[in-house]
Tab-separated table of C-alpha atoms in Angstrom:
chain	number	residue	atom	x	y	z
S	1	MET	CA	126.535	138.285	62.305
S	2	ARG	CA	124.086	136.977	59.193
S	3	PHE	CA	121.740	133.770	60.361
S	4	THR	CA	121.769	131.519	57.270
S	5	SER	CA	119.552	129.045	58.080
S	6	GLU	CA	116.652	128.163	60.442
S	7	GLN	CA	115.020	125.611	62.273
S	8	ARG	CA	112.551	125.370	64.531
S	9	LEU	CA	113.190	121.712	66.670
S	10	ASP	CA	110.801	119.011	68.002
S	11	ASP	CA	111.676	120.053	71.943
S	12	GLY	CA	110.499	123.760	70.788
S	13	VAL	CA	114.040	125.102	70.332
S	14	LEU	CA	115.416	127.714	67.380
S	15	GLU	CA	118.125	126.448	65.906
S	16	ARG	CA	119.917	128.976	63.733
S	17	ALA	CA	123.198	128.818	61.942
S	18	PHE	CA	125.183	132.001	61.522
S	19	THR	CA	128.580	133.157	60.086
S	20	LEU	CA	130.264	136.402	61.482
S	21	GLY	CA	132.877	137.095	58.944
S	22	GLU	CA	135.155	134.213	58.771
S	23	ILE	CA	133.350	132.289	61.396
S	24	PRO	CA	130.347	130.034	61.506
S	25	GLY	CA	128.577	129.379	64.495
S	26	THR	CA	124.784	128.340	65.703
S	27	LEU	CA	122.713	129.347	68.368
S	28	TRP	CA	119.993	127.949	70.012
S	29	THR	CA	117.532	129.489	71.669
S	30	SER	CA	113.799	129.198	72.871
S	31	GLY	CA	111.127	131.405	74.351
S	32	SER	CA	111.413	135.202	73.664
S	33	ALA	CA	112.179	136.656	77.001
S	34	PRO	CA	116.044	137.477	77.324
S	35	ALA	CA	117.940	134.454	78.604
S	36	PRO	CA	121.278	134.186	80.106
S	37	LEU	CA	124.034	132.814	77.571
S	38	ILE	CA	125.958	129.905	77.604
S	39	LEU	CA	129.128	129.928	75.140
S	40	MET	CA	129.704	126.189	74.302
S	41	ALA	CA	133.199	125.379	72.982
S	42	HIS	CA	134.173	121.385	72.216
S	43	ASN	CA	137.673	120.539	73.517
S	44	ASN	CA	139.995	120.583	70.682
S	45	GLY	CA	138.082	122.474	68.017
S	46	LEU	CA	135.251	119.166	67.574
S	47	PRO	CA	132.760	120.656	65.078
S	48	ARG	CA	129.523	122.280	66.610
S	49	GLY	CA	127.893	119.970	65.118
S	50	GLU	CA	129.112	116.721	66.798
S	51	SER	CA	126.244	115.280	68.197
S	52	ARG	CA	126.923	115.521	72.019
S	53	LEU	CA	127.413	119.168	72.087
S	54	VAL	CA	124.057	119.474	69.963
S	55	ALA	CA	122.493	117.736	72.803
S	56	ARG	CA	123.460	119.477	75.477
S	57	ALA	CA	122.921	122.796	73.236
S	58	ARG	CA	119.404	121.984	72.765
S	59	HIS	CA	118.694	120.804	76.809
S	60	ALA	CA	120.239	123.996	78.001
S	61	ALA	CA	118.256	126.306	75.424
S	62	ALA	CA	114.947	124.370	76.326
S	63	HIS	CA	115.360	125.323	79.976
S	64	GLY	CA	115.542	128.686	78.878
S	65	TYR	CA	119.509	129.792	78.043
S	66	ALA	CA	120.348	131.358	74.701
S	67	VAL	CA	123.513	128.815	73.862
S	68	ALA	CA	125.842	129.573	70.947
S	69	ALA	CA	128.836	127.589	69.270
S	70	ILE	CA	131.567	128.447	66.768
S	71	ASP	CA	133.968	126.272	65.062
S	72	ALA	CA	137.583	127.141	65.767
S	73	PRO	CA	139.777	127.940	63.187
S	74	GLY	CA	141.035	124.833	61.045
S	75	CYS	CA	138.022	122.914	62.587
S	76	GLY	CA	134.515	121.738	61.986
S	77	ASP	CA	133.560	123.902	58.916
S	78	ARG	CA	136.573	125.982	58.265
S	79	PRO	CA	139.008	125.560	55.668
S	80	ARG	CA	141.691	123.462	57.019
S	81	SER	CA	145.438	123.335	55.610
S	82	ALA	CA	147.325	119.556	55.083
S	83	ALA	CA	149.939	121.371	58.341
S	84	ASP	CA	146.601	121.513	59.983
S	85	GLU	CA	145.403	117.837	59.107
S	86	GLN	CA	148.984	116.426	59.523
S	87	ASP	CA	148.809	117.564	63.274
S	88	ARG	CA	145.915	116.334	63.902
S	89	ALA	CA	146.502	113.116	62.720
S	90	ASP	CA	150.027	112.849	64.419
S	91	LEU	CA	147.944	113.624	68.051
S	92	ARG	CA	145.578	111.031	67.350
S	93	ARG	CA	148.071	108.498	66.303
S	94	ALA	CA	150.655	109.408	69.415
S	95	MET	CA	147.495	109.171	71.746
S	96	ARG	CA	146.586	106.198	70.502
S	97	ALA	CA	149.637	104.642	70.886
S	98	GLY	CA	149.858	105.549	74.287
S	99	GLU	CA	152.929	107.904	73.169
S	100	PRO	CA	153.670	111.200	75.113
S	101	VAL	CA	151.765	113.942	73.325
S	102	ASP	CA	152.487	116.950	75.238
S	103	GLU	CA	155.206	118.262	72.667
S	104	ILE	CA	152.250	117.935	69.394
S	105	PHE	CA	149.650	119.010	71.857
S	106	GLU	CA	151.694	122.623	72.866
S	107	SER	CA	152.601	122.952	69.368
S	108	PHE	CA	149.071	122.023	67.526
S	109	ILE	CA	146.460	122.941	70.539
S	110	GLY	CA	148.407	126.382	71.540
S	111	PRO	CA	147.775	128.120	68.507
S	112	LEU	CA	144.634	126.890	68.183
S	113	VAL	CA	143.297	128.576	71.516
S	114	ASP	CA	145.408	131.906	70.257
S	115	LYS	CA	143.067	131.936	67.335
S	116	ALA	CA	140.102	130.417	68.769
S	117	VAL	CA	139.912	133.262	72.045
S	118	PRO	CA	139.606	136.507	69.941
S	119	GLU	CA	137.111	134.758	67.798
S	120	TRP	CA	134.758	133.859	70.969
S	121	ARG	CA	134.597	137.577	72.170
S	122	THR	CA	134.372	138.766	68.502
S	123	THR	CA	131.005	136.417	68.743
S	124	LEU	CA	130.142	137.311	72.478
S	125	ASP	CA	129.861	140.892	71.111
S	126	ALA	CA	127.210	139.994	68.400
S	127	LEU	CA	125.363	137.540	70.310
S	128	LEU	CA	125.013	140.312	72.874
S	129	SER	CA	123.734	142.742	70.529
S	130	LEU	CA	120.737	140.180	69.606
S	131	PRO	CA	117.240	140.922	70.982
S	132	GLY	CA	116.528	138.563	73.464
S	133	ILE	CA	120.079	137.645	74.509
S	134	GLY	CA	120.599	139.204	77.858
S	135	GLY	CA	124.028	138.568	80.203
S	136	PRO	CA	125.083	137.311	82.240
S	137	VAL	CA	127.262	134.963	80.100
S	138	GLY	CA	128.848	131.586	80.911
S	139	TYR	CA	131.041	129.377	79.219
S	140	SER	CA	131.033	125.291	79.175
S	141	GLY	CA	133.241	123.119	77.597
S	142	TRP	CA	136.927	123.579	76.183
S	143	THR	CA	139.415	123.932	78.805
S	144	ALA	CA	141.962	125.854	77.554
S	145	VAL	CA	140.033	128.524	75.863
S	146	GLY	CA	138.117	128.473	78.919
S	147	ILE	CA	140.510	129.439	80.834
S	148	ARG	CA	142.388	132.171	78.810
S	149	LEU	CA	138.367	133.733	78.085
S	150	ALA	CA	137.802	133.550	81.987
S	151	VAL	CA	140.873	135.482	82.096
S	152	VAL	CA	140.746	138.286	79.183
S	153	GLU	CA	136.662	138.436	79.135
S	154	PRO	CA	135.207	140.391	82.012
S	155	ARG	CA	131.659	139.365	80.759
S	156	ILE	CA	132.168	135.732	81.516
S	157	ALA	CA	130.703	135.223	84.821
S	158	ALA	CA	130.722	131.579	85.214
S	159	ALA	CA	132.616	128.418	83.462
S	160	GLY	CA	132.121	124.755	82.966
S	161	PHE	CA	135.472	123.290	82.277
S	162	PHE	CA	135.750	119.400	80.830
S	163	ALA	CA	138.278	117.359	81.120
S	164	GLY	CA	141.395	119.122	81.417
S	165	GLY	CA	144.341	116.570	81.838
S	166	TYR	CA	146.042	118.169	78.814
S	167	VAL	CA	146.150	121.802	79.036
S	168	PRO	CA	148.785	124.287	76.989
S	169	ARG	CA	151.426	125.630	79.250
S	170	ALA	CA	150.130	129.021	79.221
S	171	GLN	CA	146.482	128.232	80.438
S	172	ARG	CA	148.262	125.954	82.872
S	173	GLU	CA	150.033	129.196	84.096
S	174	GLU	CA	147.036	131.507	83.759
S	175	ALA	CA	144.650	128.851	85.713
S	176	ARG	CA	145.872	130.807	88.934
S	177	GLN	CA	144.471	133.876	87.523
S	178	VAL	CA	140.934	132.636	87.089
S	179	THR	CA	138.384	133.804	89.840
S	180	ILE	CA	134.960	133.069	88.452
S	181	PRO	CA	132.674	130.557	90.020
S	182	LEU	CA	133.826	126.714	88.111
S	183	LEU	CA	132.244	123.950	87.864
S	184	PHE	CA	135.606	121.045	86.628
S	185	LEU	CA	134.149	117.922	84.843
S	186	LEU	CA	136.378	115.008	84.732
S	187	GLN	CA	136.248	111.674	83.757
S	188	TRP	CA	137.980	109.114	85.982
S	189	ASP	CA	139.358	106.964	83.411
S	190	ASP	CA	139.855	109.429	80.640
S	191	GLU	CA	142.086	107.443	78.204
S	192	GLY	CA	143.250	110.959	77.116
S	193	ASN	CA	143.299	113.065	79.821
S	194	PRO	CA	145.502	112.092	82.726
S	195	ARG	CA	144.221	112.288	86.128
S	196	GLN	CA	146.269	113.334	88.027
S	197	ARG	CA	147.308	116.461	86.029
S	198	ALA	CA	143.596	117.437	85.882
S	199	LEU	CA	143.280	117.132	89.431
S	200	ASP	CA	146.553	119.719	89.546
S	201	LEU	CA	144.502	122.125	87.292
S	202	PHE	CA	141.723	121.995	89.394
S	203	ASP	CA	143.940	122.488	92.379
S	204	ALA	CA	145.413	125.384	90.594
S	205	PHE	CA	142.082	127.756	89.960
S	206	GLY	CA	142.324	130.645	91.900
S	207	SER	CA	138.585	130.674	92.381
S	208	LYS	CA	137.024	130.743	95.352
S	209	GLU	CA	133.818	128.895	94.851
S	210	LYS	CA	134.903	125.769	92.359
S	211	THR	CA	133.440	122.230	92.503
S	212	LEU	CA	135.152	118.929	90.990
S	213	HIS	CA	132.820	116.293	89.713
S	214	ALA	CA	134.087	113.067	88.595
S	215	ASN	CA	132.490	109.727	87.193
S	216	MET	CA	133.796	106.619	86.149
S	217	GLY	CA	134.565	105.759	82.648
S	218	GLY	CA	136.038	106.968	79.620
S	219	HIS	CA	136.158	110.614	77.610
S	220	THR	CA	132.967	109.932	75.890
S	221	GLY	CA	131.117	108.061	78.898
S	222	THR	CA	130.099	111.218	80.676
S	223	PRO	CA	126.288	110.662	82.407
S	224	TRP	CA	124.040	112.464	81.324
S	225	PHE	CA	122.700	114.048	84.869
S	226	GLU	CA	125.685	115.693	84.448
S	227	VAL	CA	124.257	118.307	81.921
S	228	GLU	CA	121.460	118.810	84.131
S	229	ASP	CA	124.028	119.179	86.721
S	230	GLY	CA	125.729	121.981	84.623
S	231	GLU	CA	122.730	123.897	84.198
S	232	ARG	CA	121.789	123.640	88.224
S	233	PHE	CA	125.250	125.615	88.566
S	234	PHE	CA	124.266	128.453	85.551
S	235	GLY	CA	121.278	128.460	86.917
S	236	ARG	CA	122.910	129.690	90.834
S	237	HIS	CA	125.516	132.198	88.766
S	238	LEU	CA	123.828	133.253	85.612
S	239	LYS	CA	119.683	133.495	86.554
Z	1	MET	CA	110.244	101.223	118.211
Z	2	ARG	CA	108.369	103.318	120.803
Z	3	PHE	CA	107.544	107.209	119.737
Z	4	THR	CA	108.745	109.404	122.687
Z	5	SER	CA	107.830	112.575	121.309
Z	6	GLU	CA	106.307	113.820	118.146
Z	7	GLN	CA	106.179	117.532	116.834
Z	8	ARG	CA	104.899	119.043	113.591
Z	9	LEU	CA	107.520	121.356	112.284
Z	10	ASP	CA	106.834	124.575	110.040
Z	11	ASP	CA	108.316	123.265	106.887
Z	12	GLY	CA	105.110	120.527	107.462
Z	13	VAL	CA	107.928	117.868	108.277
Z	14	LEU	CA	106.897	115.247	111.480
Z	15	GLU	CA	109.616	114.658	113.660
Z	16	ARG	CA	109.482	112.340	116.094
Z	17	ALA	CA	111.935	110.653	118.417
Z	18	PHE	CA	111.750	107.312	118.908
Z	19	THR	CA	113.888	104.228	121.125
Z	20	LEU	CA	114.258	100.935	119.811
Z	21	GLY	CA	115.718	98.840	122.928
Z	22	GLU	CA	119.039	101.452	123.736
Z	23	ILE	CA	118.669	102.667	120.546
Z	24	PRO	CA	117.798	106.488	120.593
Z	25	GLY	CA	116.906	107.841	117.422
Z	26	THR	CA	114.784	110.182	115.244
Z	27	LEU	CA	112.544	109.932	112.453
Z	28	TRP	CA	111.400	112.669	110.040
Z	29	THR	CA	108.414	112.508	107.551
Z	30	SER	CA	105.732	114.271	105.791
Z	31	GLY	CA	102.813	113.256	103.364
Z	32	SER	CA	101.261	109.713	104.329
Z	33	ALA	CA	102.332	107.922	100.577
Z	34	PRO	CA	104.756	105.208	101.316
Z	35	ALA	CA	108.519	107.096	100.814
Z	36	PRO	CA	111.522	106.161	99.757
Z	37	LEU	CA	113.858	106.255	103.392
Z	38	ILE	CA	117.721	107.336	103.665
Z	39	LEU	CA	119.365	106.542	106.878
Z	40	MET	CA	121.126	109.429	107.786
Z	41	ALA	CA	124.496	109.064	109.995
Z	42	HIS	CA	126.968	111.704	111.032
Z	43	ASN	CA	130.568	110.994	110.852
Z	44	ASN	CA	132.151	109.237	113.875
Z	45	GLY	CA	129.054	109.452	116.241
Z	46	LEU	CA	128.275	113.161	116.297
Z	47	PRO	CA	124.763	113.369	117.925
Z	48	ARG	CA	121.823	113.100	115.832
Z	49	GLY	CA	120.579	116.226	117.081
Z	50	GLU	CA	123.037	117.999	115.704
Z	51	SER	CA	122.221	120.876	113.466
Z	52	ARG	CA	123.659	120.293	109.993
Z	53	LEU	CA	122.464	116.992	110.540
Z	54	VAL	CA	119.107	117.942	111.639
Z	55	ALA	CA	118.748	120.440	108.450
Z	56	ARG	CA	119.733	118.275	105.715
Z	57	ALA	CA	117.084	115.415	107.553
Z	58	ARG	CA	114.380	118.124	107.458
Z	59	HIS	CA	115.243	119.070	103.557
Z	60	ALA	CA	115.231	115.717	102.124
Z	61	ALA	CA	111.857	114.711	104.568
Z	62	ALA	CA	110.266	118.211	102.782
Z	63	HIS	CA	111.305	116.747	99.551
Z	64	GLY	CA	109.475	113.289	99.791
Z	65	TYR	CA	112.223	111.009	102.105
Z	66	ALA	CA	111.459	109.398	105.451
Z	67	VAL	CA	114.765	110.287	106.959
Z	68	ALA	CA	116.604	108.185	110.023
Z	69	ALA	CA	118.922	108.995	112.585
Z	70	ILE	CA	120.164	107.345	115.524
Z	71	ASP	CA	123.177	107.952	118.306
Z	72	ALA	CA	125.682	105.486	118.144
Z	73	PRO	CA	126.727	103.868	120.965
Z	74	GLY	CA	128.878	106.027	123.342
Z	75	CYS	CA	127.656	108.950	121.364
Z	76	GLY	CA	124.760	111.841	121.349
Z	77	ASP	CA	122.564	110.599	124.296
Z	78	ARG	CA	123.597	107.421	125.103
Z	79	PRO	CA	125.260	106.618	128.656
Z	80	ARG	CA	129.019	107.240	127.411
Z	81	SER	CA	132.057	105.534	129.564
Z	82	ALA	CA	135.380	107.385	131.020
Z	83	ALA	CA	137.482	105.444	128.337
Z	84	ASP	CA	135.270	106.959	125.615
Z	85	GLU	CA	135.458	110.401	126.622
Z	86	GLN	CA	139.331	110.160	126.999
Z	87	ASP	CA	139.553	108.588	123.748
Z	88	ARG	CA	137.428	111.265	121.781
Z	89	ALA	CA	139.652	113.979	123.859
Z	90	ASP	CA	142.711	112.442	123.041
Z	91	LEU	CA	141.601	112.543	118.890
Z	92	ARG	CA	140.547	116.127	118.743
Z	93	ARG	CA	143.764	117.159	120.613
Z	94	ALA	CA	145.517	114.957	118.192
Z	95	MET	CA	144.201	116.250	115.409
Z	96	ARG	CA	144.227	119.907	116.506
Z	97	ALA	CA	148.038	119.474	117.291
Z	98	GLY	CA	148.447	118.154	113.689
Z	99	GLU	CA	149.854	114.776	115.350
Z	100	PRO	CA	148.948	111.364	113.370
Z	101	VAL	CA	145.458	110.178	114.409
Z	102	ASP	CA	145.687	106.878	112.278
Z	103	GLU	CA	146.212	104.943	115.720
Z	104	ILE	CA	143.896	106.851	117.893
Z	105	PHE	CA	141.102	106.371	114.930
Z	106	GLU	CA	141.565	102.476	114.551
Z	107	SER	CA	141.351	101.955	118.377
Z	108	PHE	CA	138.627	104.430	119.045
Z	109	ILE	CA	136.734	104.802	115.759
Z	110	GLY	CA	136.860	101.328	114.394
Z	111	PRO	CA	134.897	99.685	117.501
Z	112	LEU	CA	132.732	102.317	117.269
Z	113	VAL	CA	131.495	101.604	113.458
Z	114	ASP	CA	131.927	97.801	114.918
Z	115	LYS	CA	129.373	98.450	117.346
Z	116	ALA	CA	127.076	100.873	115.210
Z	117	VAL	CA	126.351	98.615	112.150
Z	118	PRO	CA	124.202	95.775	113.626
Z	119	GLU	CA	122.177	98.807	115.146
Z	120	TRP	CA	121.272	100.553	112.416
Z	121	ARG	CA	120.368	97.219	110.868
Z	122	THR	CA	118.097	96.989	113.595
Z	123	THR	CA	116.779	100.074	113.236
Z	124	LEU	CA	116.268	99.441	109.539
Z	125	ASP	CA	113.789	96.546	110.405
Z	126	ALA	CA	111.850	98.431	112.865
Z	127	LEU	CA	111.403	101.285	110.398
Z	128	LEU	CA	110.393	99.266	106.970
Z	129	SER	CA	107.866	97.693	109.734
Z	130	LEU	CA	105.931	100.970	109.664
Z	131	PRO	CA	103.590	102.049	107.899
Z	132	GLY	CA	104.156	105.192	105.217
Z	133	ILE	CA	107.950	103.671	105.047
Z	134	GLY	CA	109.161	101.668	101.971
Z	135	GLY	CA	111.888	100.365	100.605
Z	136	PRO	CA	114.207	101.114	98.291
Z	137	VAL	CA	116.642	102.884	101.376
Z	138	GLY	CA	119.690	105.115	100.604
Z	139	TYR	CA	122.133	105.583	103.311
Z	140	SER	CA	123.766	109.043	103.692
Z	141	GLY	CA	127.044	110.454	105.699
Z	142	TRP	CA	129.125	108.691	108.053
Z	143	THR	CA	131.761	106.766	105.661
Z	144	ALA	CA	133.286	104.057	107.303
Z	145	VAL	CA	130.024	102.580	108.637
Z	146	GLY	CA	127.967	103.656	105.249
Z	147	ILE	CA	131.013	100.912	103.493
Z	148	ARG	CA	130.230	98.292	106.534
Z	149	LEU	CA	126.217	98.497	105.826
Z	150	ALA	CA	126.617	98.655	101.646
Z	151	VAL	CA	128.768	95.497	101.786
Z	152	VAL	CA	126.645	93.403	104.616
Z	153	GLU	CA	123.118	94.929	104.188
Z	154	PRO	CA	121.389	93.908	100.812
Z	155	ARG	CA	118.177	96.436	101.035
Z	156	ILE	CA	120.667	99.538	101.151
Z	157	ALA	CA	120.562	100.412	97.419
Z	158	ALA	CA	122.270	103.834	96.911
Z	159	ALA	CA	124.821	105.840	99.121
Z	160	GLY	CA	126.264	109.114	100.119
Z	161	PHE	CA	129.144	109.296	101.918
Z	162	PHE	CA	131.084	112.136	103.221
Z	163	ALA	CA	134.729	112.879	104.028
Z	164	GLY	CA	136.464	109.641	104.337
Z	165	GLY	CA	140.114	110.810	104.593
Z	166	TYR	CA	140.316	108.731	107.575
Z	167	VAL	CA	138.651	105.725	107.414
Z	168	PRO	CA	139.201	102.915	109.811
Z	169	ARG	CA	141.714	99.939	107.900
Z	170	ALA	CA	138.496	97.207	107.873
Z	171	GLN	CA	136.541	99.575	105.842
Z	172	ARG	CA	139.316	100.987	103.550
Z	173	GLU	CA	139.572	97.061	102.843
Z	174	GLU	CA	136.424	96.556	102.244
Z	175	ALA	CA	135.509	99.531	99.851
Z	176	ARG	CA	136.033	96.983	97.235
Z	177	GLN	CA	133.287	94.655	97.858
Z	178	VAL	CA	131.244	97.903	97.845
Z	179	THR	CA	128.996	97.993	94.578
Z	180	ILE	CA	126.390	99.974	94.790
Z	181	PRO	CA	126.004	103.537	93.763
Z	182	LEU	CA	127.930	106.135	95.368
Z	183	LEU	CA	127.824	109.870	95.713
Z	184	PHE	CA	130.871	110.415	97.702
Z	185	LEU	CA	131.552	114.142	98.647
Z	186	LEU	CA	134.455	115.545	99.896
Z	187	GLN	CA	136.177	118.923	101.158
Z	188	TRP	CA	139.046	120.056	99.358
Z	189	ASP	CA	140.720	121.466	102.154
Z	190	ASP	CA	139.111	119.270	104.910
Z	191	GLU	CA	141.427	119.906	107.846
Z	192	GLY	CA	140.613	116.162	109.600
Z	193	ASN	CA	140.705	114.134	106.250
Z	194	PRO	CA	143.727	113.969	104.003
Z	195	ARG	CA	142.517	114.723	100.477
Z	196	GLN	CA	144.661	111.978	98.655
Z	197	ARG	CA	143.426	109.638	101.099
Z	198	ALA	CA	139.878	110.441	100.587
Z	199	LEU	CA	141.048	110.126	96.311
Z	200	ASP	CA	142.330	107.121	97.098
Z	201	LEU	CA	139.122	105.365	98.864
Z	202	PHE	CA	137.130	106.927	96.244
Z	203	ASP	CA	139.121	105.109	93.802
Z	204	ALA	CA	139.113	101.643	95.877
Z	205	PHE	CA	135.048	101.383	95.363
Z	206	GLY	CA	133.988	98.439	93.217
Z	207	SER	CA	130.760	100.332	92.362
Z	208	LYS	CA	130.491	100.777	88.592
Z	209	GLU	CA	128.410	103.914	89.033
Z	210	LYS	CA	130.254	106.537	90.965
Z	211	THR	CA	130.632	110.252	90.959
Z	212	LEU	CA	132.941	112.393	93.284
Z	213	HIS	CA	131.744	116.151	94.508
Z	214	ALA	CA	134.337	118.075	95.745
Z	215	ASN	CA	134.192	121.469	96.577
Z	216	MET	CA	136.660	124.173	98.522
Z	217	GLY	CA	136.885	125.153	101.957
Z	218	GLY	CA	137.303	123.229	105.517
Z	219	HIS	CA	135.107	119.975	106.719
Z	220	THR	CA	131.933	121.958	107.918
Z	221	GLY	CA	132.302	123.991	104.828
Z	222	THR	CA	129.754	122.030	102.340
Z	223	PRO	CA	127.788	123.924	100.225
Z	224	TRP	CA	124.259	124.042	100.422
Z	225	PHE	CA	123.479	123.135	96.889
Z	226	GLU	CA	125.017	119.754	97.659
Z	227	VAL	CA	122.053	118.755	99.796
Z	228	GLU	CA	120.075	119.243	96.832
Z	229	ASP	CA	122.653	117.273	94.515
Z	230	GLY	CA	122.488	114.681	97.213
Z	231	GLU	CA	118.600	114.686	96.930
Z	232	ARG	CA	119.036	114.301	93.020
Z	233	PHE	CA	121.215	111.230	93.642
Z	234	PHE	CA	118.997	109.656	95.798
Z	235	GLY	CA	115.665	110.827	93.514
Z	236	ARG	CA	117.894	108.366	90.687
Z	237	HIS	CA	118.251	105.141	92.805
Z	238	LEU	CA	114.869	105.425	95.244
Z	239	LYS	CA	112.392	106.796	93.725
């Protein structure tokens, strides 16, 4: 893991960009005592520099967590193929037109999840070897990647998932194998995530301790207090 | 309003029993600065002295709220008729046997709500005339009474409702008229509150700002952290 830039932000958070082989990432920390780590992944490979993710990451870092995000293969700062671009355009167009997106989603997001998960595990190895970062480890964000990670990665102790209306078939089937504490956050009128499918996924998780939070509005309308609720959830399980 | 007993509890909360005409109630306070008021009502007229309600009330009082509870007509310390006792026994028996309870519920709980709501308003008048109790006012608990109060009582600024699978027809129809901020709490496998009906009720409320929290387990299994979440909700709207 090689740090390529570093800046101290006005909330006292240290923001460091890194590369780990081909993987570009960012690490947000504050203070010097060993901090529990949160892996923060944006749904469907949105860039790690996206402003809503950065705001959440900085808030958590300012409140005593180490937070890391990486760009998934073909996303953010990663090289992308013409095929990726085409898939992404097709998905956006179909969603906007209100057409069924299951098949595009399956063929595009399914492989993206398969590629992203091993990279998150590699990143986790590297992060836990840094001074000032301790366990236990939480995961926050992209539901499909989080399901797979929760199943294959015993170091993940608790997870907050967002949306979850569209999740590749493989992860829908893996949901019953997830047993860690979950906070499942959904927007009641999420234009890209059918409500009933999200509720069915919440129902399917094997975890004994799982909490659903739903708020009004569309995909990007999550109220800010859910950021604080998420940190209290991690506070119960990681601190 | 006449205070009939008073004790200082070990968490520093002052617990005072009162009577207001025929209405017996309890008021929990701490500190001397004017505190926002929470009216706390147990579902279907359970006694105000029930341990879970008392624990919630004391916690909120210790965190800066004035909290009041009353016994509904025919409930708790109130005189009850043989007909009340029979209705209650019928309802319990039908629920235990898994039989349909809509009609018993309608004929028993419907009138109970009709009688309880004016008493809550009378109590609210008396409470707000006491020194050390200020507005705004929140409501917490019994969904049907809360719906009616939110519709007819402009002093109620925010409400937390619990369960809501069975709610009399009149209040199900009034739900669209509720426009104050809501926190709607349900237990995913509540044996006495069908999940889909609770979700439909949440969907029906007219409030632009409404949040659903759902947790695993049966009716009495709500995790303690929801008490704190409820206080943060009231903190956003009453403080």
